[in-house]
Amino acid sequence: MSIPVLNSLWRITPKDDRELIRSYAGWPLSVTNLTDLTAILNRVAITSTPAVVQVQKWIDEIESLEEEYADQVESGKAHLNNAASYEGPTPGKALSRDDLKKKADVLEWDTSLLRVKYESGGAGGTAGAVLGGRLESLKGRIFQTLGIQTVSGYGGGGAVLVRS
């Protein structure tokens, strides 16, 4: 069995729409899954060019949000998104014991040692939870548009094709 050719409206480079959607759905990489998904994507492309464009916008937003969060993890600032409040050294700055000593005479002020205080905006939720909800919402929109139904409900543990 060979995988059908993907309609040219779908991106292959630099982003591979089919592969990203397959990973969002939690489908293992197999000829059967790629064949089914390619058929779904081709059907949507033939039926509605605006739907393809909209799905690609949702994919771009998902990838942008995930990249932004990964950058925050790398820079040491991700914990700020999951705290109701934070007070301490400027994130990403490493302080030694000597930096924390108090001195009576200050000869030079190192602004990197300034402490910051951060208060989150919303009541009852963290930015991490809001981000997770937004990602699941975008993936849900993609699945709905393509006619894919999630298997495990909220949380996207897997998806199945809904045949019309």
XYZ file of N, CA and C in Angstrom:
492
model
N 0.852 -1.170 0.000
C 0.000 0.000 0.000
C 0.901 1.237 0.000
N 0.627 2.171 -0.894
C 1.419 3.401 -0.931
C 0.583 4.580 -0.432
N 1.258 5.574 0.099
C 0.605 6.769 0.641
C 0.252 7.687 -0.529
N -1.002 8.161 -0.602
C -1.374 9.059 -1.701
C -0.594 10.373 -1.643
N -0.529 11.053 -2.760
C 0.146 12.348 -2.842
C -0.710 13.385 -2.121
N -0.064 14.213 -1.314
C -0.760 15.249 -0.560
C -1.070 16.439 -1.469
N -2.280 16.967 -1.356
C -2.698 18.132 -2.140
C -1.718 19.275 -1.904
N -1.412 20.030 -2.954
C -0.392 21.081 -2.892
C -0.777 22.278 -2.020
N -2.049 22.380 -1.596
C -2.423 23.468 -0.692
C -1.802 23.278 0.696
N -1.506 22.032 1.047
C -0.916 21.745 2.356
C 0.586 21.941 2.294
N 1.149 22.501 3.349
C 2.586 22.785 3.397
C 3.371 21.513 3.738
N 4.501 21.376 3.064
C 5.425 20.291 3.380
C 6.695 20.893 3.975
N 7.116 22.039 3.463
C 8.269 22.746 4.017
C 7.913 24.212 4.167
N 8.381 24.963 5.119
C 9.239 24.513 6.202
C 8.466 23.735 7.288
N 7.149 23.859 7.275
C 6.343 23.083 8.217
C 5.645 21.978 7.454
N 5.545 20.833 8.056
C 4.847 19.710 7.438
C 3.494 19.589 8.147
N 2.470 20.173 7.520
C 1.142 20.192 8.139
C 0.666 18.789 8.505
N 0.842 17.848 7.602
C 0.360 16.484 7.839
C 1.040 15.873 9.068
N 2.341 16.028 9.165
C 3.080 15.448 10.294
C 2.700 16.110 11.615
N 2.520 17.424 11.601
C 2.120 18.119 12.827
C 0.726 17.676 13.277
N -0.201 17.573 12.350
C -1.561 17.140 12.694
C -1.531 15.698 13.199
N -0.731 14.846 12.573
C -0.608 13.458 13.033
C -0.117 13.416 14.475
N 0.863 14.257 14.786
C 1.387 14.264 16.152
C 0.376 14.844 17.141
N -0.389 15.873 16.738
C -1.436 16.423 17.610
C -2.484 15.358 17.930
N -2.804 14.528 16.920
C -3.835 13.501 17.104
C -3.318 12.310 17.910
N -2.002 12.226 18.058
C -1.428 11.119 18.813
C -1.408 9.814 18.040
N -1.464 9.902 16.711
C -1.440 8.704 15.879
C -0.005 8.226 15.711
N 0.252 6.932 15.867
C 1.591 6.404 15.576
C 1.910 6.564 14.094
N 3.188 6.656 13.797
C 3.619 6.751 12.404
C 3.465 5.388 11.746
N 2.555 5.318 10.776
C 2.345 4.072 10.030
C 1.786 4.421 8.660
N 1.933 3.511 7.726
C 1.412 3.725 6.370
C -0.102 3.911 6.420
N -0.785 3.109 7.230
C -2.248 3.214 7.333
C -2.667 4.585 7.847
N -2.012 5.046 8.916
C -2.370 6.356 9.475
C -2.066 7.491 8.505
N -0.910 7.425 7.839
C -0.573 8.470 6.867
C -1.513 8.443 5.668
N -1.919 7.267 5.251
C -2.864 7.150 4.139
C -4.209 7.760 4.529
N -4.708 7.409 5.719
C -5.991 7.958 6.186
C -5.930 9.472 6.343
N -4.852 9.954 6.967
C -4.731 11.393 7.187
C -4.573 12.147 5.872
N -3.815 11.597 4.939
C -3.662 12.236 3.630
C -5.010 12.322 2.920
N -5.815 11.280 3.012
C -7.155 11.297 2.401
C -8.020 12.386 3.031
N -7.935 12.538 4.356
C -8.700 13.583 5.049
C -8.256 14.960 4.568
N -6.952 15.185 4.559
C -6.423 16.492 4.161
C -6.752 16.808 2.709
N -6.659 15.810 1.832
C -6.995 16.033 0.419
C -8.472 16.358 0.249
N -9.337 15.663 1.009
C -10.778 15.941 0.941
C -11.076 17.381 1.347
N -10.443 17.842 2.428
C -10.657 19.221 2.887
C -10.119 20.211 1.870
N -8.940 19.940 1.292
C -8.350 20.847 0.307
C -9.222 20.981 -0.937
N -9.819 19.880 -1.378
C -10.699 19.908 -2.550
C -11.999 20.632 -2.234
N -12.475 20.465 -1.007
C -13.765 21.031 -0.600
C -13.685 22.511 -0.272
N -12.606 22.946 0.444
C -12.576 24.322 0.944
C -11.151 24.829 1.143
N -10.701 25.673 0.230
C -9.392 26.303 0.374
C -9.328 27.163 1.633
N -10.378 27.949 1.964
C -10.327 28.738 3.201
C -10.160 27.868 4.462
N -10.701 26.670 4.445
C -10.533 25.780 5.597
C -9.075 25.372 5.751
N -8.387 25.121 4.637
C -6.963 24.784 4.686
C -6.176 25.950 5.275
N -6.465 27.149 4.801
C -5.771 28.346 5.288
C -6.004 28.524 6.786
N -7.249 28.317 7.242
C -7.569 28.473 8.662
C -6.853 27.423 9.509
N -6.847 26.183 9.065
C -6.140 25.120 9.800
C -4.650 25.460 9.886
N -4.075 25.968 8.821
C -2.659 26.337 8.833
C -2.396 27.486 9.816
N -3.326 28.428 9.921
C -3.182 29.510 10.906
C -3.194 28.943 12.320
N -4.080 27.979 12.582
C -4.124 27.356 13.911
C -2.835 26.589 14.195
N -2.318 25.888 13.197
C -1.042 25.172 13.354
C 0.065 26.165 13.688
N 0.116 27.280 12.953
C 1.142 28.297 13.197
C 1.045 28.850 14.621
N -0.183 29.072 15.095
C -0.356 29.594 16.452
C 0.101 28.573 17.493
N -0.245 27.305 17.290
C 0.193 26.248 18.208
C 1.714 26.211 18.268
N 2.351 26.194 17.105
C 3.812 26.107 17.060
C 4.457 27.338 17.680
N 3.879 28.510 17.465
C 4.406 29.742 18.047
C 4.301 29.724 19.573
N 3.143 29.313 20.095
C 2.956 29.247 21.548
C 3.906 28.231 22.181
N 4.069 27.075 21.539
C 4.974 26.061 22.084
C 6.426 26.530 22.048
N 6.820 27.233 20.994
C 8.185 27.741 20.893
C 8.446 28.825 21.938
N 7.454 29.700 22.121
C 7.584 30.767 23.117
C 7.751 30.180 24.516
N 6.972 29.143 24.841
C 7.077 28.526 26.153
C 8.426 27.818 26.313
N 8.893 27.161 25.251
C 10.200 26.487 25.307
C 11.308 27.510 25.555
N 11.199 28.697 24.947
C 12.185 29.754 25.177
C 12.167 30.214 26.630
N 10.973 30.278 27.234
C 10.868 30.676 28.635
C 11.484 29.628 29.550
N 11.319 28.355 29.216
C 11.935 27.287 30.005
C 13.452 27.419 29.918
N 13.963 27.634 28.703
C 15.404 27.736 28.496
C 15.999 28.941 29.216
N 15.280 30.060 29.254
C 15.802 31.278 29.879
C 15.580 31.305 31.394
N 14.895 30.301 31.922
C 14.659 30.262 33.365
C 13.486 31.090 33.821
N 12.617 31.524 32.905
C 11.485 32.367 33.270
C 10.151 31.633 33.267
N 10.128 30.359 32.897
C 8.861 29.637 32.777
C 8.137 29.518 34.106
N 8.894 29.429 35.208
C 8.245 29.291 36.510
C 7.376 30.493 36.853
N 7.659 31.646 36.273
C 6.842 32.828 36.540
C 5.422 32.653 36.022
N 5.259 31.846 34.976
C 3.929 31.635 34.409
C 3.060 30.735 35.274
N 3.669 30.002 36.186
C 2.925 29.035 36.975
C 2.826 29.421 38.439
N 3.142 30.657 38.752
C 3.085 31.108 40.134
C 2.096 32.250 40.271
N 1.346 32.249 41.356
C 0.437 33.360 41.616
C 1.247 34.619 41.891
N 2.413 34.453 42.520
C 3.309 35.579 42.732
C 4.732 35.060 42.862
N 5.677 35.923 42.595
C 7.088 35.562 42.693
C 7.846 36.786 43.151
N 8.725 36.597 44.110
C 9.622 37.664 44.535
C 10.982 37.046 44.742
N 11.977 37.593 44.101
C 13.314 37.040 44.218
C 14.237 37.676 43.217
N 15.397 37.053 43.011
C 16.357 37.612 42.057
C 15.771 37.639 40.644
N 16.291 38.497 39.829
C 15.865 38.571 38.444
C 16.029 37.202 37.795
N 14.980 36.658 37.162
C 15.075 35.330 36.547
C 16.219 35.250 35.544
N 16.877 34.105 35.537
C 17.977 33.888 34.612
C 19.319 34.333 35.155
N 19.339 34.989 36.319
C 20.591 35.428 36.929
C 20.971 34.457 38.032
N 22.206 34.003 38.029
C 22.691 33.098 39.066
C 23.377 33.926 40.146
N 22.959 33.731 41.375
C 23.547 34.456 42.489
C 24.388 33.509 43.332
N 25.535 34.017 43.779
C 26.375 33.229 44.683
C 26.084 33.678 46.110
N 26.659 32.970 47.075
C 26.481 33.360 48.482
C 27.021 34.760 48.710
N 28.132 35.094 48.065
C 28.720 36.420 48.241
C 27.791 37.520 47.750
N 27.024 37.226 46.696
C 26.091 38.217 46.160
C 24.988 38.534 47.160
N 24.656 37.578 47.980
C 23.543 37.741 48.902
C 23.943 38.419 50.207
N 25.248 38.578 50.450
C 25.699 39.236 51.681
C 25.305 40.704 51.657
N 24.953 41.202 52.809
C 24.624 42.621 52.924
C 25.893 43.376 53.288
N 26.095 44.527 52.671
C 27.271 45.335 52.931
C 26.834 46.730 53.334
N 27.544 47.282 54.286
C 27.207 48.614 54.766
C 27.616 49.681 53.760
N 28.761 49.524 53.153
C 29.248 50.502 52.188
C 29.139 49.917 50.791
N 28.362 50.550 49.949
C 28.201 50.093 48.578
C 29.081 50.960 47.696
N 30.062 50.320 47.075
C 30.959 51.054 46.199
C 30.467 51.048 44.761
N 29.818 49.975 44.365
C 29.319 49.843 43.009
C 28.003 49.069 43.062
N 27.017 49.517 42.324
C 25.709 48.862 42.321
C 25.589 47.974 41.096
N 25.341 46.674 41.301
C 25.164 45.724 40.201
C 23.663 45.529 39.996
N 23.130 46.110 38.934
C 21.677 46.066 38.728
C 21.155 44.671 38.434
N 22.030 43.743 38.036
C 21.562 42.380 37.779
C 21.146 41.682 39.069
N 21.556 42.232 40.198
C 21.207 41.626 41.483
C 19.890 42.158 42.030
N 19.280 43.076 41.322
C 18.005 43.610 41.782
C 16.973 42.507 41.893
N 16.151 42.623 42.867
C 15.074 41.657 43.047
C 13.858 42.147 42.271
N 13.043 41.236 41.834
C 11.815 41.574 41.135
C 10.641 40.975 41.887
N 9.494 41.574 41.696
C 8.263 41.034 42.262
C 7.281 40.912 41.116
N 6.624 39.757 41.008
C 5.717 39.471 39.895
C 4.399 38.975 40.475
N 3.310 39.557 40.044
C 1.972 39.120 40.446
C 1.215 38.738 39.184
N 0.618 37.554 39.179
C -0.133 37.148 37.990
C -1.485 37.830 37.988
N -2.044 37.944 36.794
C -3.287 38.690 36.631
C -4.538 37.974 37.058
N -4.817 36.809 36.493
C -6.105 36.169 36.690
C -6.266 35.484 38.029
N -7.501 35.378 38.465
C -7.787 34.683 39.714
C -7.986 33.200 39.433
N -7.324 32.361 40.198
C -7.570 30.926 40.143
C -6.876 30.180 39.031
N -6.164 30.836 38.137
C -5.505 30.127 37.049
C -4.095 30.608 36.852
N -3.275 29.793 36.266
C -1.910 30.196 35.971
C -1.750 30.313 34.469
N -0.701 31.014 34.085
C -0.452 31.180 32.654
C -0.205 29.832 31.984
N 0.439 28.912 32.709
C 0.682 27.582 32.142
C -0.611 26.857 31.833
N -1.583 26.963 32.743
C -2.878 26.321 32.524
C -3.630 26.994 31.376
N -3.534 28.302 31.293
C -4.184 29.033 30.200
C -3.559 28.631 28.869
N -2.230 28.528 28.844
C -1.540 28.101 27.623
C -1.986 26.705 27.212
N -2.023 25.773 28.169
C -2.462 24.406 27.874
C -3.876 24.374 27.330
N -4.753 25.176 27.920
C -6.136 25.243 27.440
C -6.225 25.794 26.029
N -5.413 26.806 25.743
C -5.419 27.395 24.401
C -4.922 26.389 23.364
N -3.857 25.645 23.699
C -3.334 24.638 22.771
C -4.374 23.560 22.496
N -5.046 23.085 23.540
C -6.081 22.059 23.359
C -7.252 22.595 22.541
N -7.604 23.857 22.754
C -8.693 24.468 21.985
C -8.336 24.540 20.499
N -7.120 24.966 20.198
C -6.683 25.053 18.798
C -6.651 23.679 18.144
N -6.126 22.690 18.860
C -6.091 21.330 18.317
C -7.508 20.801 18.105
N -8.402 21.117 19.030
C -9.804 20.707 18.885
C -10.445 21.308 17.652
N -10.133 22.568 17.358
C -10.668 23.219 16.161
C -10.146 22.537 14.892
N -8.859 22.184 14.917
C -8.273 21.491 13.767
C -8.988 20.158 13.559
N -9.137 19.379 14.631
C -9.794 18.067 14.535
C -11.227 18.209 14.044
N -11.950 19.198 14.552
C -13.343 19.399 14.137
C -13.424 19.744 12.656
N -12.554 20.642 12.214
C -12.550 21.049 10.809
C -12.241 19.873 9.886
N -11.327 19.005 10.322
C -10.917 17.866 9.488
C -11.822 16.648 9.652
N -12.720 16.679 10.627
C -13.586 15.529 10.866
C -12.900 14.431 11.647
N -11.994 14.825 12.536
C -11.290 13.877 13.397
C -11.844 14.057 14.807
N -12.179 12.965 15.463
C -12.735 13.018 16.813
C -11.696 12.484 17.798
N -11.466 13.228 18.904
C -10.500 12.755 19.888
C -11.057 11.534 20.600
N -10.174 10.603 20.928
C -10.575 9.358 21.583
C -10.790 9.558 23.067
N -9.871 10.287 23.715
C -9.925 10.386 25.171
C -10.523 11.690 25.658
N -11.212 12.430 24.804
C -11.820 13.684 25.234
C -10.760 14.729 25.488
N -10.965 15.559 26.502
C -10.044 16.647 26.806
C -8.679 16.091 27.157
N -7.653 16.625 26.574
C -6.309 16.142 26.821
C -5.703 15.508 25.590
N -6.525 15.170 24.605
C -6.035 14.716 23.320
C -5.118 13.518 23.346
N -5.526 12.434 23.994
C -4.714 11.228 24.020
C -4.703 10.492 22.698
N -5.595 10.821 21.799
C -5.637 10.175 20.503
C -6.864 10.644 19.748
N -6.931 10.321 18.488
C -8.055 10.780 17.667
C -8.416 9.693 16.661
N -9.670 9.718 16.235
C -10.128 8.782 15.210
C -10.825 9.574 14.122
N -10.836 9.026 12.935
C -11.535 9.623 11.804
C -13.020 9.433 11.948
N -13.782 10.526 11.759
C -15.225 10.443 11.755
C -15.656 10.480 10.300
N -16.191 9.394 9.823
C -16.609 9.307 8.409
C -17.993 9.893 8.267
N -18.170 10.676 7.216
C -19.490 11.267 6.991
C -20.253 10.503 5.939
